Amino acid sequence: MPDRVPHVTRFAPSPNGRLHLGHALSAIIAHDLAGESGGRFLLRIEDIDGPRSRPELADEFRRDLEWLGLAWDEVPAQSTRLASYAAAAEALKARGLIYPCTCTRKEIQEAGAMEGSDGLIYTGTCKRQPPDSSCPAAWRLDAAKAMAETGPLTWDDALAGPQVVDFSGLGDVVLVRKDLPASYHLAVTLDDAADGVTLVTRGADLFAASHVHRTLQALLGLPVPRWHHHPLLLGADGEKLAKRRGSPALAERRAAGEDGRMLAEQLRLQHLSLGT
Ligand code: GLU
Ligand code: ZN
């Protein structure tokens, strides 16, 4: 039976590298899930990555999506929403739910941090001993305090089923970067709520991030969507497809005269064969 709940989905690329096949699949899945349900497919440019962000890529992304035969509604880019991130960060600070951390990656490594599902699991140095307030600081979620406040939380993935929020592979993640009013986690959670996204579709590599996002929704009183983490396309070597491993950018395939709609059809079939 066709899905009758109209989903609002989104594709949220960061313009710090060209789009490749994995991005195309992600966009197609989000587009089709919205379309099949009579919902809306949104494009949001996630351009707050400081010096890594290359604004000219946003236009290339739009041409890539057109070439794949996708239609979308574009919502404001992240760079226009910094005030809403700052306001949420202030609210979390006032509630003592985030704390400043001046540690460098090297210091965190030296403190014996283990690699988790979202980078190193912070060992809590600055939580035990607050840093000098004159140093530039990132702000980390006090996960223990957050969970004490929210109580147990669950979220639902369309493919993986019901999930219980668990920070054990995450620790106290960064919500405000040293150089920006938000990290990916804070920005994307606020934006998905502001844009009315009801089905968050993205690759399974971001699965664990949803524990953080579900917690932020509870703390900030935001609506709770469903998630759809799709399996990643793998290259012939079984490695995740990424530009750095030689998968050609969509823009290169487009420039070489390849038929984008045909490529989209192939990706749909390949995705079906993954059983999702
Ligand atoms: N902007 C993120 C990226 O390009 C994706 C965010 C998301 O889908 O939640 O990796
Ligand atoms: Zn620290």
PDB file of C-alpha atoms and ligand atoms in Angstrom:
ATOM      1  CA  MET A   1       0.000   0.000   0.000  1.00  0.00           C
ATOM      2  CA  PRO A   2       1.351   3.433  -0.831  1.00  0.00           C
ATOM      3  CA  ASP A   3       2.347   5.565   2.104  1.00  0.00           C
ATOM      4  CA  ARG A   4      -0.442   8.052   2.741  1.00  0.00           C
ATOM      5  CA  VAL A   5       1.200  10.341   5.289  1.00  0.00           C
ATOM      6  CA  PRO A   6       2.605  13.324   3.364  1.00  0.00           C
ATOM      7  CA  HIS A   7       6.260  13.496   4.345  1.00  0.00           C
ATOM      8  CA  VAL A   8       8.368  16.627   4.362  1.00  0.00           C
ATOM      9  CA  THR A   9      11.915  15.484   3.591  1.00  0.00           C
ATOM     10  CA  ARG A  10      15.108  17.341   2.854  1.00  0.00           C
ATOM     11  CA  PHE A  11      18.485  17.114   1.240  1.00  0.00           C
ATOM     12  CA  ALA A  12      21.004  19.187   3.173  1.00  0.00           C
ATOM     13  CA  PRO A  13      24.383  19.267   1.436  1.00  0.00           C
ATOM     14  CA  SER A  14      27.365  21.213   2.725  1.00  0.00           C
ATOM     15  CA  PRO A  15      29.118  23.222   0.013  1.00  0.00           C
ATOM     16  CA  ASN A  16      32.598  22.199   1.055  1.00  0.00           C
ATOM     17  CA  GLY A  17      33.029  19.583  -1.653  1.00  0.00           C
ATOM     18  CA  ARG A  18      31.338  18.543  -4.868  1.00  0.00           C
ATOM     19  CA  LEU A  19      28.420  16.110  -4.815  1.00  0.00           C
ATOM     20  CA  HIS A  20      29.129  12.508  -5.724  1.00  0.00           C
ATOM     21  CA  LEU A  21      26.989   9.407  -6.256  1.00  0.00           C
ATOM     22  CA  GLY A  22      26.284   8.908  -2.561  1.00  0.00           C
ATOM     23  CA  HIS A  23      24.790  12.401  -2.368  1.00  0.00           C
ATOM     24  CA  ALA A  24      22.738  11.714  -5.493  1.00  0.00           C
ATOM     25  CA  LEU A  25      21.256   8.602  -3.874  1.00  0.00           C
ATOM     26  CA  SER A  26      20.475  10.523  -0.696  1.00  0.00           C
ATOM     27  CA  ALA A  27      18.724  13.280  -2.626  1.00  0.00           C
ATOM     28  CA  ILE A  28      16.787  10.796  -4.770  1.00  0.00           C
ATOM     29  CA  ILE A  29      15.563   8.849  -1.716  1.00  0.00           C
ATOM     30  CA  ALA A  30      14.426  12.007   0.046  1.00  0.00           C
ATOM     31  CA  HIS A  31      12.816  13.301  -3.143  1.00  0.00           C
ATOM     32  CA  ASP A  32      10.976  10.049  -3.865  1.00  0.00           C
ATOM     33  CA  LEU A  33       9.754   9.478  -0.300  1.00  0.00           C
ATOM     34  CA  ALA A  34       8.232  12.960  -0.325  1.00  0.00           C
ATOM     35  CA  GLY A  35       6.810  12.556  -3.818  1.00  0.00           C
ATOM     36  CA  GLU A  36       5.254   9.130  -3.227  1.00  0.00           C
ATOM     37  CA  SER A  37       3.517  10.435  -0.112  1.00  0.00           C
ATOM     38  CA  GLY A  38       2.252  13.650  -1.698  1.00  0.00           C
ATOM     39  CA  GLY A  39       4.591  15.665   0.528  1.00  0.00           C
ATOM     40  CA  ARG A  40       7.424  18.132  -0.068  1.00  0.00           C
ATOM     41  CA  PHE A  41      11.118  17.741  -0.772  1.00  0.00           C
ATOM     42  CA  LEU A  42      13.307  20.565   0.521  1.00  0.00           C
ATOM     43  CA  LEU A  43      16.828  21.645  -0.332  1.00  0.00           C
ATOM     44  CA  ARG A  44      18.818  23.350   2.412  1.00  0.00           C
ATOM     45  CA  ILE A  45      22.374  24.500   1.841  1.00  0.00           C
ATOM     46  CA  GLU A  46      24.390  23.866   5.023  1.00  0.00           C
ATOM     47  CA  ASP A  47      26.977  26.572   4.536  1.00  0.00           C
ATOM     48  CA  ILE A  48      28.304  27.342   7.997  1.00  0.00           C
ATOM     49  CA  ASP A  49      31.499  25.423   7.696  1.00  0.00           C
ATOM     50  CA  GLY A  50      33.613  28.577   7.881  1.00  0.00           C
ATOM     51  CA  PRO A  51      36.581  28.645   5.532  1.00  0.00           C
ATOM     52  CA  ARG A  52      35.765  25.192   4.150  1.00  0.00           C
ATOM     53  CA  SER A  53      32.492  26.504   2.725  1.00  0.00           C
ATOM     54  CA  ARG A  54      32.620  27.430  -0.982  1.00  0.00           C
ATOM     55  CA  PRO A  55      29.492  29.431  -1.847  1.00  0.00           C
ATOM     56  CA  GLU A  56      29.855  28.830  -5.603  1.00  0.00           C
ATOM     57  CA  LEU A  57      29.183  25.132  -5.034  1.00  0.00           C
ATOM     58  CA  ALA A  58      25.563  25.783  -4.033  1.00  0.00           C
ATOM     59  CA  ASP A  59      24.725  26.672  -7.639  1.00  0.00           C
ATOM     60  CA  GLU A  60      26.522  23.599  -8.860  1.00  0.00           C
ATOM     61  CA  PHE A  61      24.414  21.497  -6.442  1.00  0.00           C
ATOM     62  CA  ARG A  62      21.205  22.969  -7.869  1.00  0.00           C
ATOM     63  CA  ARG A  63      22.326  22.134 -11.406  1.00  0.00           C
ATOM     64  CA  ASP A  64      23.251  18.613 -10.298  1.00  0.00           C
ATOM     65  CA  LEU A  65      19.792  18.024  -8.803  1.00  0.00           C
ATOM     66  CA  GLU A  66      18.093  19.384 -11.922  1.00  0.00           C
ATOM     67  CA  TRP A  67      20.245  17.120 -14.047  1.00  0.00           C
ATOM     68  CA  LEU A  68      19.095  14.132 -11.958  1.00  0.00           C
ATOM     69  CA  GLY A  69      15.514  15.146 -12.759  1.00  0.00           C
ATOM     70  CA  LEU A  70      14.610  16.205  -9.225  1.00  0.00           C
ATOM     71  CA  ALA A  71      12.386  19.154  -8.283  1.00  0.00           C
ATOM     72  CA  TRP A  72      12.559  20.772  -4.852  1.00  0.00           C
ATOM     73  CA  ASP A  73      11.569  23.718  -2.690  1.00  0.00           C
ATOM     74  CA  GLU A  74      14.586  25.550  -1.387  1.00  0.00           C
ATOM     75  CA  VAL A  75      14.606  26.826   2.192  1.00  0.00           C
ATOM     76  CA  PRO A  76      17.050  29.445   3.529  1.00  0.00           C
ATOM     77  CA  ALA A  77      20.691  28.453   3.805  1.00  0.00           C
ATOM     78  CA  GLN A  78      22.177  27.934   7.252  1.00  0.00           C
ATOM     79  CA  SER A  79      24.298  31.072   7.011  1.00  0.00           C
ATOM     80  CA  THR A  80      21.080  33.139   7.224  1.00  0.00           C
ATOM     81  CA  ARG A  81      19.988  31.467  10.458  1.00  0.00           C
ATOM     82  CA  LEU A  82      22.846  32.179  12.820  1.00  0.00           C
ATOM     83  CA  ALA A  83      20.654  34.251  15.154  1.00  0.00           C
ATOM     84  CA  SER A  84      18.357  31.307  15.845  1.00  0.00           C
ATOM     85  CA  TYR A  85      21.354  29.105  16.667  1.00  0.00           C
ATOM     86  CA  ALA A  86      22.764  31.716  19.034  1.00  0.00           C
ATOM     87  CA  ALA A  87      19.416  32.102  20.793  1.00  0.00           C
ATOM     88  CA  ALA A  88      19.102  28.357  21.372  1.00  0.00           C
ATOM     89  CA  ALA A  89      22.701  28.174  22.588  1.00  0.00           C
ATOM     90  CA  GLU A  90      22.033  30.989  25.067  1.00  0.00           C
ATOM     91  CA  ALA A  91      18.967  29.164  26.363  1.00  0.00           C
ATOM     92  CA  LEU A  92      20.981  25.964  26.872  1.00  0.00           C
ATOM     93  CA  LYS A  93      23.749  27.934  28.616  1.00  0.00           C
ATOM     94  CA  ALA A  94      21.266  29.595  30.942  1.00  0.00           C
ATOM     95  CA  ARG A  95      19.996  26.143  31.920  1.00  0.00           C
ATOM     96  CA  GLY A  96      23.515  24.861  32.539  1.00  0.00           C
ATOM     97  CA  LEU A  97      23.089  22.164  29.891  1.00  0.00           C
ATOM     98  CA  ILE A  98      26.212  23.102  27.926  1.00  0.00           C
ATOM     99  CA  TYR A  99      29.643  23.928  29.259  1.00  0.00           C
ATOM    100  CA  PRO A 100      32.684  25.632  27.720  1.00  0.00           C
ATOM    101  CA  CYS A 101      35.611  23.544  26.542  1.00  0.00           C
ATOM    102  CA  THR A 102      38.902  24.969  25.349  1.00  0.00           C
ATOM    103  CA  CYS A 103      40.574  21.622  24.639  1.00  0.00           C
ATOM    104  CA  THR A 104      42.268  21.053  21.319  1.00  0.00           C
ATOM    105  CA  ARG A 105      41.884  17.755  19.492  1.00  0.00           C
ATOM    106  CA  LYS A 106      45.434  16.927  20.493  1.00  0.00           C
ATOM    107  CA  GLU A 107      44.687  17.531  24.185  1.00  0.00           C
ATOM    108  CA  ILE A 108      41.593  15.369  23.981  1.00  0.00           C
ATOM    109  CA  GLN A 109      43.612  12.595  22.365  1.00  0.00           C
ATOM    110  CA  GLU A 110      46.309  12.927  24.997  1.00  0.00           C
ATOM    111  CA  ALA A 111      43.673  12.636  27.715  1.00  0.00           C
ATOM    112  CA  GLY A 112      43.041   9.123  26.378  1.00  0.00           C
ATOM    113  CA  ALA A 113      39.768   9.720  24.510  1.00  0.00           C
ATOM    114  CA  MET A 114      38.408   6.788  22.522  1.00  0.00           C
ATOM    115  CA  GLU A 115      37.051   7.132  19.001  1.00  0.00           C
ATOM    116  CA  GLY A 116      33.244   7.109  19.108  1.00  0.00           C
ATOM    117  CA  SER A 117      30.537   7.360  16.467  1.00  0.00           C
ATOM    118  CA  ASP A 118      30.904  11.157  16.201  1.00  0.00           C
ATOM    119  CA  GLY A 119      34.647  11.569  16.614  1.00  0.00           C
ATOM    120  CA  LEU A 120      36.513  11.330  19.896  1.00  0.00           C
ATOM    121  CA  ILE A 121      34.454  10.736  23.039  1.00  0.00           C
ATOM    122  CA  TYR A 122      35.301  13.687  25.224  1.00  0.00           C
ATOM    123  CA  THR A 123      36.949  12.768  28.506  1.00  0.00           C
ATOM    124  CA  GLY A 124      35.443  15.659  30.480  1.00  0.00           C
ATOM    125  CA  THR A 125      38.518  17.707  31.421  1.00  0.00           C
ATOM    126  CA  CYS A 126      36.713  21.057  31.171  1.00  0.00           C
ATOM    127  CA  LYS A 127      33.618  19.710  32.868  1.00  0.00           C
ATOM    128  CA  ARG A 128      35.655  18.819  35.942  1.00  0.00           C
ATOM    129  CA  GLN A 129      37.681  22.015  35.825  1.00  0.00           C
ATOM    130  CA  PRO A 130      36.084  24.982  34.015  1.00  0.00           C
ATOM    131  CA  PRO A 131      38.569  26.660  31.663  1.00  0.00           C
ATOM    132  CA  ASP A 132      39.765  30.245  31.780  1.00  0.00           C
ATOM    133  CA  SER A 133      36.859  32.242  30.337  1.00  0.00           C
ATOM    134  CA  SER A 134      39.177  34.459  28.289  1.00  0.00           C
ATOM    135  CA  CYS A 135      40.143  31.569  25.997  1.00  0.00           C
ATOM    136  CA  PRO A 136      38.045  30.761  22.909  1.00  0.00           C
ATOM    137  CA  ALA A 137      35.762  27.908  23.851  1.00  0.00           C
ATOM    138  CA  ALA A 138      33.475  25.417  22.201  1.00  0.00           C
ATOM    139  CA  TRP A 139      30.353  24.488  24.173  1.00  0.00           C
ATOM    140  CA  ARG A 140      29.584  20.860  24.880  1.00  0.00           C
ATOM    141  CA  LEU A 141      26.323  19.212  25.814  1.00  0.00           C
ATOM    142  CA  ASP A 142      26.425  17.840  29.339  1.00  0.00           C
ATOM    143  CA  ALA A 143      24.905  14.545  28.239  1.00  0.00           C
ATOM    144  CA  ALA A 144      24.383  13.201  31.768  1.00  0.00           C
ATOM    145  CA  LYS A 145      22.574  16.348  32.859  1.00  0.00           C
ATOM    146  CA  ALA A 146      20.550  16.438  29.644  1.00  0.00           C
ATOM    147  CA  MET A 147      19.430  12.829  30.098  1.00  0.00           C
ATOM    148  CA  ALA A 148      18.553  13.452  33.730  1.00  0.00           C
ATOM    149  CA  GLU A 149      16.355  16.299  32.545  1.00  0.00           C
ATOM    150  CA  THR A 150      14.678  14.535  29.633  1.00  0.00           C
ATOM    151  CA  GLY A 151      14.377  11.056  31.109  1.00  0.00           C
ATOM    152  CA  PRO A 152      14.619   8.091  28.723  1.00  0.00           C
ATOM    153  CA  LEU A 153      13.923   9.033  25.110  1.00  0.00           C
ATOM    154  CA  THR A 154      13.156   7.009  22.032  1.00  0.00           C
ATOM    155  CA  TRP A 155      13.121   7.755  18.343  1.00  0.00           C
ATOM    156  CA  ASP A 156      11.983   5.864  15.314  1.00  0.00           C
ATOM    157  CA  ASP A 157      13.902   4.959  12.206  1.00  0.00           C
ATOM    158  CA  ALA A 158      11.837   3.813   9.242  1.00  0.00           C
ATOM    159  CA  LEU A 159      14.342   1.058   8.426  1.00  0.00           C
ATOM    160  CA  ALA A 160      16.041   0.212  11.731  1.00  0.00           C
ATOM    161  CA  GLY A 161      12.906   0.528  13.894  1.00  0.00           C
ATOM    162  CA  PRO A 162      12.560   1.985  17.415  1.00  0.00           C
ATOM    163  CA  GLN A 163      15.746   3.322  19.054  1.00  0.00           C
ATOM    164  CA  VAL A 164      16.544   4.285  22.640  1.00  0.00           C
ATOM    165  CA  VAL A 165      18.678   7.418  23.074  1.00  0.00           C
ATOM    166  CA  ASP A 166      22.135   6.378  24.118  1.00  0.00           C
ATOM    167  CA  PHE A 167      25.170   8.633  24.496  1.00  0.00           C
ATOM    168  CA  SER A 168      27.673   5.916  25.239  1.00  0.00           C
ATOM    169  CA  GLY A 169      29.263   6.141  21.786  1.00  0.00           C
ATOM    170  CA  LEU A 170      29.010   9.916  21.718  1.00  0.00           C
ATOM    171  CA  GLY A 171      29.763  11.523  25.061  1.00  0.00           C
ATOM    172  CA  ASP A 172      29.524  15.288  25.510  1.00  0.00           C
ATOM    173  CA  VAL A 173      29.302  16.402  21.881  1.00  0.00           C
ATOM    174  CA  VAL A 174      30.035  19.962  20.736  1.00  0.00           C
ATOM    175  CA  LEU A 175      26.920  22.075  20.168  1.00  0.00           C
ATOM    176  CA  VAL A 176      28.642  25.429  19.656  1.00  0.00           C
ATOM    177  CA  ARG A 177      31.946  25.487  17.835  1.00  0.00           C
ATOM    178  CA  LYS A 178      34.810  27.756  18.807  1.00  0.00           C
ATOM    179  CA  ASP A 179      34.406  29.687  15.553  1.00  0.00           C
ATOM    180  CA  LEU A 180      30.636  29.473  14.978  1.00  0.00           C
ATOM    181  CA  PRO A 181      27.362  29.896  16.897  1.00  0.00           C
ATOM    182  CA  ALA A 182      26.451  26.261  16.258  1.00  0.00           C
ATOM    183  CA  SER A 183      27.810  22.842  15.454  1.00  0.00           C
ATOM    184  CA  TYR A 184      26.183  20.572  12.890  1.00  0.00           C
ATOM    185  CA  HIS A 185      24.040  18.980  15.642  1.00  0.00           C
ATOM    186  CA  LEU A 186      22.471  22.180  16.912  1.00  0.00           C
ATOM    187  CA  ALA A 187      22.021  23.783  13.486  1.00  0.00           C
ATOM    188  CA  VAL A 188      20.455  20.767  11.805  1.00  0.00           C
ATOM    189  CA  THR A 189      18.043  20.092  14.664  1.00  0.00           C
ATOM    190  CA  LEU A 190      16.815  23.687  14.758  1.00  0.00           C
ATOM    191  CA  ASP A 191      16.566  23.862  10.969  1.00  0.00           C
ATOM    192  CA  ASP A 192      14.659  20.625  10.543  1.00  0.00           C
ATOM    193  CA  ALA A 193      12.150  21.883  13.109  1.00  0.00           C
ATOM    194  CA  ALA A 194      11.907  25.342  11.523  1.00  0.00           C
ATOM    195  CA  ASP A 195      11.466  23.836   8.062  1.00  0.00           C
ATOM    196  CA  GLY A 196       8.727  21.441   9.209  1.00  0.00           C
ATOM    197  CA  VAL A 197      10.716  18.343   8.232  1.00  0.00           C
ATOM    198  CA  THR A 198       8.763  15.254   9.278  1.00  0.00           C
ATOM    199  CA  LEU A 199      11.045  12.548   7.860  1.00  0.00           C
ATOM    200  CA  VAL A 200      14.774  13.147   8.220  1.00  0.00           C
ATOM    201  CA  THR A 201      16.424  11.181   5.418  1.00  0.00           C
ATOM    202  CA  ARG A 202      20.173  10.828   5.326  1.00  0.00           C
ATOM    203  CA  GLY A 203      22.897   8.230   5.078  1.00  0.00           C
ATOM    204  CA  ALA A 204      23.427   5.627   7.789  1.00  0.00           C
ATOM    205  CA  ASP A 205      26.801   7.228   8.555  1.00  0.00           C
ATOM    206  CA  LEU A 206      24.845   9.869  10.501  1.00  0.00           C
ATOM    207  CA  PHE A 207      22.704   7.362  12.410  1.00  0.00           C
ATOM    208  CA  ALA A 208      24.249   8.016  15.825  1.00  0.00           C
ATOM    209  CA  ALA A 209      23.815  11.774  15.458  1.00  0.00           C
ATOM    210  CA  SER A 210      20.076  11.243  15.814  1.00  0.00           C
ATOM    211  CA  HIS A 211      20.529  10.406  19.516  1.00  0.00           C
ATOM    212  CA  VAL A 212      21.839  13.948  19.947  1.00  0.00           C
ATOM    213  CA  HIS A 213      19.146  15.499  17.789  1.00  0.00           C
ATOM    214  CA  ARG A 214      16.327  13.672  19.594  1.00  0.00           C
ATOM    215  CA  THR A 215      17.729  14.920  22.912  1.00  0.00           C
ATOM    216  CA  LEU A 216      17.893  18.502  21.642  1.00  0.00           C
ATOM    217  CA  GLN A 217      14.291  18.250  20.466  1.00  0.00           C
ATOM    218  CA  ALA A 218      13.261  17.218  23.961  1.00  0.00           C
ATOM    219  CA  LEU A 219      15.340  19.946  25.643  1.00  0.00           C
ATOM    220  CA  LEU A 220      14.193  22.712  23.299  1.00  0.00           C
ATOM    221  CA  GLY A 221      10.554  21.650  22.937  1.00  0.00           C
ATOM    222  CA  LEU A 222      10.837  20.956  19.205  1.00  0.00           C
ATOM    223  CA  PRO A 223       8.619  18.595  17.207  1.00  0.00           C
ATOM    224  CA  VAL A 224       9.953  15.062  16.787  1.00  0.00           C
ATOM    225  CA  PRO A 225      10.219  13.758  13.217  1.00  0.00           C
ATOM    226  CA  ARG A 226      10.779  10.212  12.042  1.00  0.00           C
ATOM    227  CA  TRP A 227      14.127   9.267  10.567  1.00  0.00           C
ATOM    228  CA  HIS A 228      15.117   7.255   7.517  1.00  0.00           C
ATOM    229  CA  HIS A 229      18.812   6.416   7.506  1.00  0.00           C
ATOM    230  CA  HIS A 230      19.514   4.765   4.201  1.00  0.00           C
ATOM    231  CA  PRO A 231      22.375   2.342   3.568  1.00  0.00           C
ATOM    232  CA  LEU A 232      25.400   3.913   1.923  1.00  0.00           C
ATOM    233  CA  LEU A 233      26.400   3.163  -1.620  1.00  0.00           C
ATOM    234  CA  LEU A 234      29.636   1.288  -1.595  1.00  0.00           C
ATOM    235  CA  GLY A 235      32.273   1.318  -4.271  1.00  0.00           C
ATOM    236  CA  ALA A 236      33.489  -1.848  -5.936  1.00  0.00           C
ATOM    237  CA  ASP A 237      36.114  -2.164  -3.176  1.00  0.00           C
ATOM    238  CA  GLY A 238      33.414  -2.140  -0.482  1.00  0.00           C
ATOM    239  CA  GLU A 239      34.555   1.300   0.685  1.00  0.00           C
ATOM    240  CA  LYS A 240      32.179   4.189   1.230  1.00  0.00           C
ATOM    241  CA  LEU A 241      31.958   6.231  -1.966  1.00  0.00           C
ATOM    242  CA  ALA A 242      33.620   9.559  -1.604  1.00  0.00           C
ATOM    243  CA  LYS A 243      35.350  11.933  -3.892  1.00  0.00           C
ATOM    244  CA  ARG A 244      38.651  11.326  -2.175  1.00  0.00           C
ATOM    245  CA  ARG A 245      38.512   7.710  -3.278  1.00  0.00           C
ATOM    246  CA  GLY A 246      38.123   8.633  -6.904  1.00  0.00           C
ATOM    247  CA  SER A 247      34.356   8.536  -7.413  1.00  0.00           C
ATOM    248  CA  PRO A 248      33.713  11.261 -10.046  1.00  0.00           C
ATOM    249  CA  ALA A 249      31.715  14.282  -8.965  1.00  0.00           C
ATOM    250  CA  LEU A 250      28.196  14.588 -10.382  1.00  0.00           C
ATOM    251  CA  ALA A 251      29.270  17.855 -11.999  1.00  0.00           C
ATOM    252  CA  GLU A 252      32.017  16.021 -13.874  1.00  0.00           C
ATOM    253  CA  ARG A 253      29.615  13.374 -15.128  1.00  0.00           C
ATOM    254  CA  ARG A 254      27.198  16.107 -16.119  1.00  0.00           C
ATOM    255  CA  ALA A 255      29.922  18.008 -17.980  1.00  0.00           C
ATOM    256  CA  ALA A 256      30.915  14.802 -19.765  1.00  0.00           C
ATOM    257  CA  GLY A 257      27.403  14.590 -21.224  1.00  0.00           C
ATOM    258  CA  GLU A 258      26.078  11.669 -19.157  1.00  0.00           C
ATOM    259  CA  ASP A 259      22.279  11.424 -18.869  1.00  0.00           C
ATOM    260  CA  GLY A 260      21.429  12.398 -15.285  1.00  0.00           C
ATOM    261  CA  ARG A 261      17.908  10.983 -15.317  1.00  0.00           C
ATOM    262  CA  MET A 262      19.223   7.645 -16.473  1.00  0.00           C
ATOM    263  CA  LEU A 263      21.806   7.711 -13.695  1.00  0.00           C
ATOM    264  CA  ALA A 264      19.012   8.487 -11.197  1.00  0.00           C
ATOM    265  CA  GLU A 265      17.069   5.458 -12.455  1.00  0.00           C
ATOM    266  CA  GLN A 266      20.123   3.250 -12.038  1.00  0.00           C
ATOM    267  CA  LEU A 267      20.611   4.506  -8.494  1.00  0.00           C
ATOM    268  CA  ARG A 268      16.959   3.798  -7.696  1.00  0.00           C
ATOM    269  CA  LEU A 269      17.364   0.227  -8.907  1.00  0.00           C
ATOM    270  CA  GLN A 270      20.625  -0.237  -7.062  1.00  0.00           C
ATOM    271  CA  HIS A 271      18.988   1.067  -3.905  1.00  0.00           C
ATOM    272  CA  LEU A 272      16.046  -1.311  -4.309  1.00  0.00           C
ATOM    273  CA  SER A 273      18.501  -4.162  -4.591  1.00  0.00           C
ATOM    274  CA  LEU A 274      19.934  -3.177  -1.206  1.00  0.00           C
ATOM    275  CA  GLY A 275      16.522  -4.225   0.099  1.00  0.00           C
ATOM    276  CA  THR A 276      15.254  -0.882   1.320  1.00  0.00           C
TER     277      THR A 276
HETATM  278  N1  GLU B   1      25.122  18.751   5.803  1.00  0.00           N
HETATM  279  C1  GLU B   1      25.374  17.394   6.143  1.00  0.00           C
HETATM  280  C2  GLU B   1      26.345  16.788   5.172  1.00  0.00           C
HETATM  281  O1  GLU B   1      26.486  17.270   4.068  1.00  0.00           O
HETATM  282  C3  GLU B   1      24.149  16.508   6.121  1.00  0.00           C
HETATM  283  C4  GLU B   1      23.230  16.823   7.208  1.00  0.00           C
HETATM  284  C5  GLU B   1      22.066  15.870   7.400  1.00  0.00           C
HETATM  285  O2  GLU B   1      21.576  15.286   6.425  1.00  0.00           O
HETATM  286  O3  GLU B   1      21.629  15.782   8.533  1.00  0.00           O
HETATM  287  O4  GLU B   1      26.975  15.822   5.526  1.00  0.00           O
HETATM  288 ZN    ZN B   2      37.917  20.780  27.273  1.00  0.00          ZN
END
